[in-house]
Coordinates of C-alpha atoms in Angstrom, one line a residue:
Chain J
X1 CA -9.5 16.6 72.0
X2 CA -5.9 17.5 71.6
X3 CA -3.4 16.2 68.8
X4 CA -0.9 12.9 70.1
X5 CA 2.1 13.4 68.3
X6 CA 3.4 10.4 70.1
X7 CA 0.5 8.3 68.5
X8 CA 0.9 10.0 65.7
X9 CA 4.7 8.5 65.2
X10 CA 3.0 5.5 66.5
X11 CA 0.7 5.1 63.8
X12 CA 2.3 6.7 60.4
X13 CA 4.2 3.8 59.6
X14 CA 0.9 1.5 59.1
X15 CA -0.3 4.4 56.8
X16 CA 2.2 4.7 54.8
X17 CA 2.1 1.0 53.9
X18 CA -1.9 1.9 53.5
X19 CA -0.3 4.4 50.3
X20 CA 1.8 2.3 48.9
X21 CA -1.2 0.0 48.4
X22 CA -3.5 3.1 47.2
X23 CA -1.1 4.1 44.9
X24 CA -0.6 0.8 43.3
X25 CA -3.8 0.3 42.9
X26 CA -3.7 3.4 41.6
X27 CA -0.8 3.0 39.0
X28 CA -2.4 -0.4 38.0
X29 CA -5.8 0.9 37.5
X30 CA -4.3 3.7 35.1
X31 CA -2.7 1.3 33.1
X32 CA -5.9 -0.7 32.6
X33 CA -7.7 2.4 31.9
X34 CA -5.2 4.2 29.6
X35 CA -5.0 0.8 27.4
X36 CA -8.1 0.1 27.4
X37 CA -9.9 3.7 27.5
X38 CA -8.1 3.6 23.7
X39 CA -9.0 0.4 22.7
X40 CA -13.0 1.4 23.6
X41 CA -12.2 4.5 21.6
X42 CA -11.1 2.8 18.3
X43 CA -13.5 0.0 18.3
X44 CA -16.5 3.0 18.7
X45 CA -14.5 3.8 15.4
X46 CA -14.8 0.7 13.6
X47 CA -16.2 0.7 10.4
X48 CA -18.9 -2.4 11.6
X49 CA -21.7 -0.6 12.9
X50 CA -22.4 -4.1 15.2
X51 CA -18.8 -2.9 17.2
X52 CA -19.5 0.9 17.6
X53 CA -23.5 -0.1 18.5
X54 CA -22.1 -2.5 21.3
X55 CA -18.5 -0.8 22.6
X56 CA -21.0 2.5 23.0
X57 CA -23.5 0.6 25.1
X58 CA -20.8 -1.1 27.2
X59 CA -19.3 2.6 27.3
X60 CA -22.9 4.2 28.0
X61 CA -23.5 1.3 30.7
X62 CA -20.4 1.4 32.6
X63 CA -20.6 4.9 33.1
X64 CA -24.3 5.3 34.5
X65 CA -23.9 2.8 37.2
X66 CA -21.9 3.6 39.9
X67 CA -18.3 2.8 40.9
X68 CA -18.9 1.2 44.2
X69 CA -22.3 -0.9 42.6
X70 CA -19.0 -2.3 40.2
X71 CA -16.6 -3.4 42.7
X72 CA -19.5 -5.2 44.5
X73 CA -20.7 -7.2 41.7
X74 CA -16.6 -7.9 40.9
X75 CA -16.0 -8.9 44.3
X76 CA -19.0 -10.6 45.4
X77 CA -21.2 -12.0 42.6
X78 CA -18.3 -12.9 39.9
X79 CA -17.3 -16.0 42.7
X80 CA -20.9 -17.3 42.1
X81 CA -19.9 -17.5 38.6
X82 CA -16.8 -19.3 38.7
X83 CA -14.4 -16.6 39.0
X84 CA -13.0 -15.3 42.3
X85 CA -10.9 -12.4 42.3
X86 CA -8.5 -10.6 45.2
X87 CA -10.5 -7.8 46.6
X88 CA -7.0 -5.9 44.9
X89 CA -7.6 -7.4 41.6
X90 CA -11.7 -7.0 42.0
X91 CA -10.2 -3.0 42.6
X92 CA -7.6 -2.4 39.9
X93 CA -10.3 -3.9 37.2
X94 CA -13.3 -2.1 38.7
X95 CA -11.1 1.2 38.6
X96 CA -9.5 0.6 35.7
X97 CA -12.9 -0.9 33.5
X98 CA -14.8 2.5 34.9
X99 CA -12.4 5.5 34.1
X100 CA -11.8 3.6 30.9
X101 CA -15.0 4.4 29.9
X102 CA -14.1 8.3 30.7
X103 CA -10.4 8.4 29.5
X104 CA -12.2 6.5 25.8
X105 CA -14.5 9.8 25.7
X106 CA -11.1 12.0 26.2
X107 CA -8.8 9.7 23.5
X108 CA -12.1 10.3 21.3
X109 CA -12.0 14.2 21.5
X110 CA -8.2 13.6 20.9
X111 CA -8.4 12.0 17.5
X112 CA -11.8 14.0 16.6
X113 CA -9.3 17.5 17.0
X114 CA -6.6 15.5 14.1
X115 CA -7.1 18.2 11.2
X116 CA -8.8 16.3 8.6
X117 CA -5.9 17.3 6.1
X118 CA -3.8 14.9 7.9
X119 CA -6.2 11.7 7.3
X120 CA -6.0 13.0 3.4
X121 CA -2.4 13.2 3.3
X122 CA -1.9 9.8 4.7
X123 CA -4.6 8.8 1.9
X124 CA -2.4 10.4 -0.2
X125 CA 0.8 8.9 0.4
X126 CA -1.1 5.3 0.7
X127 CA -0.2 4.5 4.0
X128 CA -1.6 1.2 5.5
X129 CA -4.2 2.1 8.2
X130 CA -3.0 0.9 11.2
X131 CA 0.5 2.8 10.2
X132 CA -1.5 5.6 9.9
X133 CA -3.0 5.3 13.3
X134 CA 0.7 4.7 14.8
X135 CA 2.4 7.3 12.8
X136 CA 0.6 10.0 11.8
X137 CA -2.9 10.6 14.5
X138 CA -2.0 9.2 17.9
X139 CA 0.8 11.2 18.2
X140 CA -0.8 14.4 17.1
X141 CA -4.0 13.6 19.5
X142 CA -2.3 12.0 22.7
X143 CA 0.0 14.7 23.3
X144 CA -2.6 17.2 23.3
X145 CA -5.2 15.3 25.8
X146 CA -2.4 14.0 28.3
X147 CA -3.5 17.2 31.0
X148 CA -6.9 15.4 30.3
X149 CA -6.0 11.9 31.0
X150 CA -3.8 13.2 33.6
X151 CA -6.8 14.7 35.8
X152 CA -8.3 11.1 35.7
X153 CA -5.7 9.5 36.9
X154 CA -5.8 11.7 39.6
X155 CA -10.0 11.5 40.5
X156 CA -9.0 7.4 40.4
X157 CA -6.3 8.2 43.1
X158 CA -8.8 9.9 45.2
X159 CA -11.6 6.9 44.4
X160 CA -9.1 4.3 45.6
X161 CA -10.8 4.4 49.5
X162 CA -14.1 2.7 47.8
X163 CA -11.6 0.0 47.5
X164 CA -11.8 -0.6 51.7
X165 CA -15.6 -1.8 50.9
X166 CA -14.1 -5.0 49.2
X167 CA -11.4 -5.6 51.8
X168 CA -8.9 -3.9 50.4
X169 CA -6.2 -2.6 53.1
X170 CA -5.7 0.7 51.3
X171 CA -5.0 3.8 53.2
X172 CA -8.7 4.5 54.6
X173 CA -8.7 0.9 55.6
X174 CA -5.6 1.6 57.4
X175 CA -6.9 4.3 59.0
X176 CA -10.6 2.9 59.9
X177 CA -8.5 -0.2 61.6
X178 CA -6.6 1.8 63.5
X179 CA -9.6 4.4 65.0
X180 CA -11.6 0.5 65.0
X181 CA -8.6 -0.1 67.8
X182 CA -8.0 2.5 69.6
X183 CA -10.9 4.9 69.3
X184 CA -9.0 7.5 68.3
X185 CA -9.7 8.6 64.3
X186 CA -8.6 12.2 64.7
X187 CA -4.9 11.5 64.0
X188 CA -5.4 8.4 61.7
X189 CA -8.1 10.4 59.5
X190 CA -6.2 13.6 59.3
X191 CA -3.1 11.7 58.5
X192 CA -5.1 9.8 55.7
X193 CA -6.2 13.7 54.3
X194 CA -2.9 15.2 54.3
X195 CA -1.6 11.9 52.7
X196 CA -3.6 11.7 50.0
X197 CA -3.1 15.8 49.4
X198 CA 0.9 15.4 49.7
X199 CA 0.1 13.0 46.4
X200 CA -2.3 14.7 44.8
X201 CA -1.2 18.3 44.8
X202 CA 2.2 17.2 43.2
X203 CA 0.1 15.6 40.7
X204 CA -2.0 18.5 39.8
X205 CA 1.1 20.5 39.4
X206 CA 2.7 17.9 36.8
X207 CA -0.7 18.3 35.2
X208 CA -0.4 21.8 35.0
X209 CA 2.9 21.8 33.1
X210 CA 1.2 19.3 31.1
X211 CA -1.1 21.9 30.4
X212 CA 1.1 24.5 29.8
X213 CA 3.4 22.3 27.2
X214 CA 0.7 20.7 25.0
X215 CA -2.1 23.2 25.7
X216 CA -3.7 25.1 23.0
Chain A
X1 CA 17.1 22.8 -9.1
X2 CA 19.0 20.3 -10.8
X3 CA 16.7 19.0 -13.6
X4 CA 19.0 16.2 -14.9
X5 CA 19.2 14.9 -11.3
X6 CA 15.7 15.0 -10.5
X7 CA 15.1 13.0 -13.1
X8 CA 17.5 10.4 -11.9
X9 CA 15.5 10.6 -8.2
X10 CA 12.5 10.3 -9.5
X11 CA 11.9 7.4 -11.7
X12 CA 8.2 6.9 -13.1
X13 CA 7.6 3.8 -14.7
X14 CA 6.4 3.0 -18.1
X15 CA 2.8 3.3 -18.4
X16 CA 0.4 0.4 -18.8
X17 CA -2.1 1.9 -20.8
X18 CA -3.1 4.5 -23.2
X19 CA -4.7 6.8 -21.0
X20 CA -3.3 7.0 -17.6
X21 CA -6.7 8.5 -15.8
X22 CA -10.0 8.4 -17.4
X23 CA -13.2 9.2 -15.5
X24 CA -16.4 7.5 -17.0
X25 CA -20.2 9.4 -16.6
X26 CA -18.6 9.8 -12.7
X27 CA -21.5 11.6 -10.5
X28 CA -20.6 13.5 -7.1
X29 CA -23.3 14.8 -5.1
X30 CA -23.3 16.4 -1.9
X31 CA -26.3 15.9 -0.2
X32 CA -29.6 17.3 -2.9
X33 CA -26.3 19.2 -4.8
X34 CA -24.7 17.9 -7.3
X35 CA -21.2 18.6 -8.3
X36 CA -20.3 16.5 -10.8
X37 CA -22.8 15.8 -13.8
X38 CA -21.6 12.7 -15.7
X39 CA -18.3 13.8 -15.8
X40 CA -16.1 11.9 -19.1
X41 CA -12.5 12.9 -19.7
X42 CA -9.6 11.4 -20.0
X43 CA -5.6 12.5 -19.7
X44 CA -3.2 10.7 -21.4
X45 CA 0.0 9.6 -20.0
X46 CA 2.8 12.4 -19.5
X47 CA 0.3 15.0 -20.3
X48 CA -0.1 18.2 -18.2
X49 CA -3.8 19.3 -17.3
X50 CA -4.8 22.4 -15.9
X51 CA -8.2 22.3 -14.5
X52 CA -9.8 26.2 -14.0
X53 CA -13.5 27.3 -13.4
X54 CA -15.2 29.2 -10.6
X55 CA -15.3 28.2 -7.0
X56 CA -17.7 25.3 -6.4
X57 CA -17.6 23.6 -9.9
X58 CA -15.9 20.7 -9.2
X59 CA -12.8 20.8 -10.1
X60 CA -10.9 19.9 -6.6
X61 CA -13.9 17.4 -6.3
X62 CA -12.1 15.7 -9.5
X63 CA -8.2 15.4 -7.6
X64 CA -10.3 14.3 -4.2
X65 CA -12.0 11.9 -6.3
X66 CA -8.9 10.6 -8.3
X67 CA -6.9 10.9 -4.6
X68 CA -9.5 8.4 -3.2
X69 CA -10.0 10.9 -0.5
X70 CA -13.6 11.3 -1.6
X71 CA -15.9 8.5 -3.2
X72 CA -17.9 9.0 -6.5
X73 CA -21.6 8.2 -6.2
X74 CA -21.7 7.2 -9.8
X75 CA -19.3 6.2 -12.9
X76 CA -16.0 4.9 -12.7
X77 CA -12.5 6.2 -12.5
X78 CA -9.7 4.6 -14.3
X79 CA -5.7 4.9 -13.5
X80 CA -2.8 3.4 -15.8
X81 CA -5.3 0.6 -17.2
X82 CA -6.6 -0.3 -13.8
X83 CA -10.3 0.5 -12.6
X84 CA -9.7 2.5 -8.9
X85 CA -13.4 2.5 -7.7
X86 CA -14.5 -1.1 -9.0
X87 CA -13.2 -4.6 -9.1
X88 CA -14.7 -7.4 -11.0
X89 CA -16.6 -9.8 -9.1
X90 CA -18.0 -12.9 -12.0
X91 CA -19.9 -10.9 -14.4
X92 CA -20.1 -8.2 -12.1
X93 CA -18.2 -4.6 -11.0
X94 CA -18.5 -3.9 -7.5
X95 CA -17.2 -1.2 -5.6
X96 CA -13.4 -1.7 -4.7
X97 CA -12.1 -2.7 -1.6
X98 CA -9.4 -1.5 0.7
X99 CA -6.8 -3.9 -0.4
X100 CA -7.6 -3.1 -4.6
X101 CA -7.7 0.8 -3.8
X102 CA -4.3 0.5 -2.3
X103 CA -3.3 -1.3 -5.1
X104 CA -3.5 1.3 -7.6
X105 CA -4.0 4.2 -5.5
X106 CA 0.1 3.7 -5.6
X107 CA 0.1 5.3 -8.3
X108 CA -1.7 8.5 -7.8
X109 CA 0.2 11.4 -5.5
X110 CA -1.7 14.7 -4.4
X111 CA 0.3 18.5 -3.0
X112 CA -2.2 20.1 -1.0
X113 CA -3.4 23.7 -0.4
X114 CA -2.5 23.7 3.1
X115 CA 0.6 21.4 2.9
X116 CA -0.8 19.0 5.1
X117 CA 2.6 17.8 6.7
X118 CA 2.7 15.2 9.5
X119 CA 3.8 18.3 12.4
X120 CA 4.7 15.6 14.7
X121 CA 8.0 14.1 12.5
X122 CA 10.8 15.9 11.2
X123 CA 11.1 16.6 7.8
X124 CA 13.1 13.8 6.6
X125 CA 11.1 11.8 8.2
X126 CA 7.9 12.9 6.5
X127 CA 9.6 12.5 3.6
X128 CA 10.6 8.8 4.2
X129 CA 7.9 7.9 6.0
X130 CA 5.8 6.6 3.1
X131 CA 8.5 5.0 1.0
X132 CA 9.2 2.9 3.9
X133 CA 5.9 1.5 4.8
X134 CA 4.6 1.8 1.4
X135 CA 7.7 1.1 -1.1
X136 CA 9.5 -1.4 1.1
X137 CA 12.5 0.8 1.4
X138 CA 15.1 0.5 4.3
X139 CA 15.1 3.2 6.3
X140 CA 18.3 4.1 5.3
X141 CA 17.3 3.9 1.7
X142 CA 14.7 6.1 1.9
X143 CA 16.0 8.9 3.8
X144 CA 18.8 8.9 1.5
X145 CA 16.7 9.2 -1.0
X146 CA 14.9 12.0 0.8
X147 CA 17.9 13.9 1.5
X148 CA 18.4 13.5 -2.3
X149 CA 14.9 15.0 -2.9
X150 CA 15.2 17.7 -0.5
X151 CA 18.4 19.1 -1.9
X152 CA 16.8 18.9 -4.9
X153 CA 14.1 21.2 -4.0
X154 CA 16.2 23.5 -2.0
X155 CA 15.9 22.3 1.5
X156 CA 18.6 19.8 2.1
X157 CA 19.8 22.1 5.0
X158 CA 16.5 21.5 6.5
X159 CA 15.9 18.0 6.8
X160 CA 16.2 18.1 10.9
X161 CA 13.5 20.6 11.1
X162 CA 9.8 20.5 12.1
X163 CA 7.6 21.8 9.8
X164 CA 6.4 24.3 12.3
X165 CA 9.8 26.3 12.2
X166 CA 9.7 26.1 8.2
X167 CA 8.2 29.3 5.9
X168 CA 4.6 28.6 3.7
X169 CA 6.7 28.1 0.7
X170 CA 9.2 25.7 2.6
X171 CA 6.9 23.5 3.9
X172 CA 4.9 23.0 0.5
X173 CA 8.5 22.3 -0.8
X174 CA 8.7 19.7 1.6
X175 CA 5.6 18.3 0.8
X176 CA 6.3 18.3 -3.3
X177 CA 9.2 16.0 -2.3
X178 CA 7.2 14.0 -0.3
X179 CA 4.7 13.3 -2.8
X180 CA 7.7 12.5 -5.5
X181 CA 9.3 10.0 -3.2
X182 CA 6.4 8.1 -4.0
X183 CA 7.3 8.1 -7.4
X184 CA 3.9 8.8 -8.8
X185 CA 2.6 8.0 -12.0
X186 CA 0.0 11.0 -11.4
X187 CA 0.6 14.3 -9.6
X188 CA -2.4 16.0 -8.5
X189 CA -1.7 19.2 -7.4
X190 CA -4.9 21.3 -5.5
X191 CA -4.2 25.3 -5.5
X192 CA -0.8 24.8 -4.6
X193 CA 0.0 28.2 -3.8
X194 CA -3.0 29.5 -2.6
X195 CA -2.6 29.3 1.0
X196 CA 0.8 31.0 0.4
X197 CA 2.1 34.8 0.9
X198 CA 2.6 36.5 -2.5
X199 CA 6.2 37.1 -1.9
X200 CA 6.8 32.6 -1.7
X201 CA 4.7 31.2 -4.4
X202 CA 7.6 31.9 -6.5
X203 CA 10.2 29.3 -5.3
X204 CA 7.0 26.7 -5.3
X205 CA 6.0 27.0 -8.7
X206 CA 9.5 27.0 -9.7
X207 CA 9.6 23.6 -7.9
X208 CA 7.1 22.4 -9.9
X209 CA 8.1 24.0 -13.3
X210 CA 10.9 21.5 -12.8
X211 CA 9.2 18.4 -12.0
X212 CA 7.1 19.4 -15.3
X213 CA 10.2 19.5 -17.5
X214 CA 12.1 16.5 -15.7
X215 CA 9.9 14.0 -15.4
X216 CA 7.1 12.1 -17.0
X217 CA 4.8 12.8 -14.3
X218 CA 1.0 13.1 -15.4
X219 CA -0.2 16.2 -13.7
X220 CA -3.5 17.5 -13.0
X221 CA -4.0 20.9 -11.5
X222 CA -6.2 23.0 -10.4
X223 CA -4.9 26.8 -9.5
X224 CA -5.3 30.2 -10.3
X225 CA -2.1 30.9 -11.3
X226 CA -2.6 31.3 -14.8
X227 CA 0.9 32.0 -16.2
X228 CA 2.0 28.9 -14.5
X229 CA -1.3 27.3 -16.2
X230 CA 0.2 28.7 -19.3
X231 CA 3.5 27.8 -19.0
X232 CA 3.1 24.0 -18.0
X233 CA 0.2 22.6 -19.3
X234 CA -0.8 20.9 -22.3
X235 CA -4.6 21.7 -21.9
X236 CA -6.4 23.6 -20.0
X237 CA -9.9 22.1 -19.0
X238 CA -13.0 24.9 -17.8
X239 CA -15.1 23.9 -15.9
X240 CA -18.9 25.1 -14.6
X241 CA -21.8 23.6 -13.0
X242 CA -20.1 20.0 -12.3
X243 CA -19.4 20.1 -16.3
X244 CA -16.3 20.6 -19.1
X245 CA -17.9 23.7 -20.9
X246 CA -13.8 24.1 -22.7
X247 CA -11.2 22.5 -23.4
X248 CA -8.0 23.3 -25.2
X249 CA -4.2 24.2 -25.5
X250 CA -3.5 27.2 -23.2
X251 CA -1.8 29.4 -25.9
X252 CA -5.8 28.9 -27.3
X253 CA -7.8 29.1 -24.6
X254 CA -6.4 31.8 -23.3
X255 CA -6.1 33.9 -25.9
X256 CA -9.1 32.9 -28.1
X257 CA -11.9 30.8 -25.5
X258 CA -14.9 30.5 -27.6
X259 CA -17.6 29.7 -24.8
X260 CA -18.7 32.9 -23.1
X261 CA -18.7 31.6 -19.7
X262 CA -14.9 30.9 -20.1
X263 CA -14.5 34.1 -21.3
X264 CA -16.5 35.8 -18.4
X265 CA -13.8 33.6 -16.5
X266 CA -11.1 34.6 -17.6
X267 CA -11.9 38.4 -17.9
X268 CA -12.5 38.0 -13.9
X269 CA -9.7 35.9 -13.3
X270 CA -7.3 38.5 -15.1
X271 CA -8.9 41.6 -13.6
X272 CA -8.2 40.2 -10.4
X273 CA -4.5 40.1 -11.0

């Protein structure tokens, strides 16, 4: 089999609109798990013991089923229930919901590494809790686990084709419809690959930096 | 250091009560050890305590206590009048809660061994921090007031600094005029100058001899800096085993301790010097 460049030219075009869609899913999905990876991490905080007991399961749960098992039951058994979602939202929440549950673990180590001195000097200078939280330990722990959160952000990226398995037109979807068409998945799938490495080694180089500025 | 000045900066109020801290039979265990045995004393408003004793009786347990940074198992701690570990519920004490600790923790401010500075704000801003979320200060009220406090203590050329780029004895500075923007009632201040190179503790405790002689602060310490124990406190409380085993005026303590174990103490203390 030899390389069409002709039908390579032919066929970028649908695959780049295949990135844009990865990538949003991609951006979206990190917002849902940044925000709420640190709500999951405070509430496993809380001082009821009924909150950290329940957020931990939920945590524990989410985590020892798999991704794909998640978007299925999003996609095709939340409409039974009432609630019908786009296979993009069913993908952006399924994403975001799962690496929550990992970037929560990350935010956790975060806090845990705040010296304990600066809790007591907060104590000490009466300041309300939740200016304490704002002020004083999330930007002492944040900083320090961005490379961390940083390298999930980029595993989501490279999770987004499990997306295609709830019709979602991302780049592998692209790709497969293509190859579906014209039986030709050398230049589609190869395209896909060095697509998804023209994002991701960018990305692991901000990381680095990341690394380099906050590491310890 | 302007003493005149700092005593316009730093206005204590009045206090409410004859004693401004008292602790009651207070126990603090750690797990089967205990720390504190039924600890009663009492230090009356204005006064100077210095609290000295071997490692491991109990006297930093008594500022973490007072600091609400730890909680007392048993007994209860007064401040200024008010009761800091119980409110009254009907006939009842119960243990406080957030809102009452706040309350009259207000009152109480604490200098660390290790500084403890927020290394993430500048140090104006760790300065004004507090008086703006606690004090209900404008912003530009209480970094003025910082400023104020920071020339005071010798550091108004750094108030754009982060306490990273700032010496040991600089940063604990810092931190003495971020603990009197709160304008305490109490000071407790916790080895002060141990985490500090020999050649700094100078310019820290001279900070502090300041405060002592311009304000009304009530001040308990615990150090092993015993000229500065000398020179600034009223009494000197030794401690062993969780208990007071002496207490007196430094000029006597110092010079004529009747228990043996504070002379044991001492003699170690001094040798060491």
């Amino acid at each position: 089999m030899i390389w069409d460049w002709a039908y390579t030219w032919d066929i970028l075009p649908e695959l780049l609109r295949g990135l844009v869609v990865t990538v949003q899913a991609t951006l979206v999905g990190s917002v849902v798990a940044l925000v709420l990876g640190l709500v999951l991490a405070l509430l496993r905080r809380s001082r009821l013991a009924v909150i950290r007991i329940v957020t931990g399961g939920f945590v524990e749960f989410v985590r020892s089923t798999p991704l794909l098992v998640q978007l299925y039951f999003l996609f095709f058994v939340l409409p039974s229930l009432g609630i019908t979602l786009s296979g993009f939202q069913a993908g952006v929440i399924g994403l975001g919901v799962h690496y929550a549950t990992y970037t929560s673990e990350v935010y956790r180590a975060g806090i845990e590494g705040v010296p304990r001195g600066q809790w007591e000097a907060a104590t000490a200078l009466n300041l309300p809790s939740s200016r304490v939280w704002r002020s004083v330990i999330l930007p002492q722990a944040i900083p320090r686990v961005l490379p961390a959160l940083g390298n999930y952000v980029i595993a989501m990226f490279k999770e987004t084709p499990l997306l295609s398995a709830i019709t979602v037109l991302e780049m592998l979807a692209a790709a497969k419809g293509i190859g579906n068409q014209t039986f030709r998945y050398l230049e589609p799938l190869t395209l896909v690959g060095l697509l998804f490495l023209l994002v991701s080694l960018p990305a692991s180089f901000t990381v680095r930096r990341l690394e380099r500025r906050f590491g310890h | 250091m302007d003493t005149d000045k700092l005593a316009d900066v730093v206005h204590v109020e009045p206090p409410a009560a004859r004693e401004m801290v008292r602790f009651d039979k207070v126990v603090k265990r750690y797990g089967d050890n205990v720390v504190l045995r039924e600890l009663d004393f009492h230090v009356k408003p204005g006064e100077r305590i210095t609290l000295i004793g071997p490692s491991g009786s109990g006297k930093t347990t008594i500022l973490r206590l007072l600091m609400t940074i730890e909680k007392a198992d048993e007994g209860k701690i007064h401040v200024d009048g008010d009761c800091l570990t119980h409110t009254r519920r009907g006939d009842h004490d119960v243990p406080a809660d957030e809102k009452h600790i706040r309350q009259v923790r207000k009152k109480i401010g604490m200098i660390f061994q290790q500084f403890n500075l927020f290394p993430n704000m500048k140090v104006l801003r760790n300065v004004s921090e507090a008086p703006v979320h606690c004090l209900g200060l404008s912003r530009g009220e209480a970094e003025a007031r910082a400023i104020e406090l920071l020339e005071l203590v010798g550091l108004g050329t750094k108030v754009d600094a982060y306490p990273s780029q700032l010496s040991g004895g600089q940063q604990q500075r810092v931190a003495i005029a971020r603990a009197l923007a709160m304008q305490p009632k109490v000071l407790c201040l916790d080895e002060v100058t141990s985490a500090l190179d020999p050649e700094l503790v100078a310019e820290v405790l001279n900070v502090l001899r300041n405060v002592a002689a311009s304000t009304d602060i009530t001040m308990l310490c615990v150090t092993h800096e015993m000229k500065f124990a000398r020179d600034v406190s009223d009494r000197v409380l030794m401690f062993d085993k969780g208990q007071i085993v002496e207490e007196a005026p430094p000029d006597k303590l110092f010079t004529q301790p009747e228990h043996q174990r504070t002379r044991t103490f001492l003699r170690a203390v001094l040798e060491e010097h």
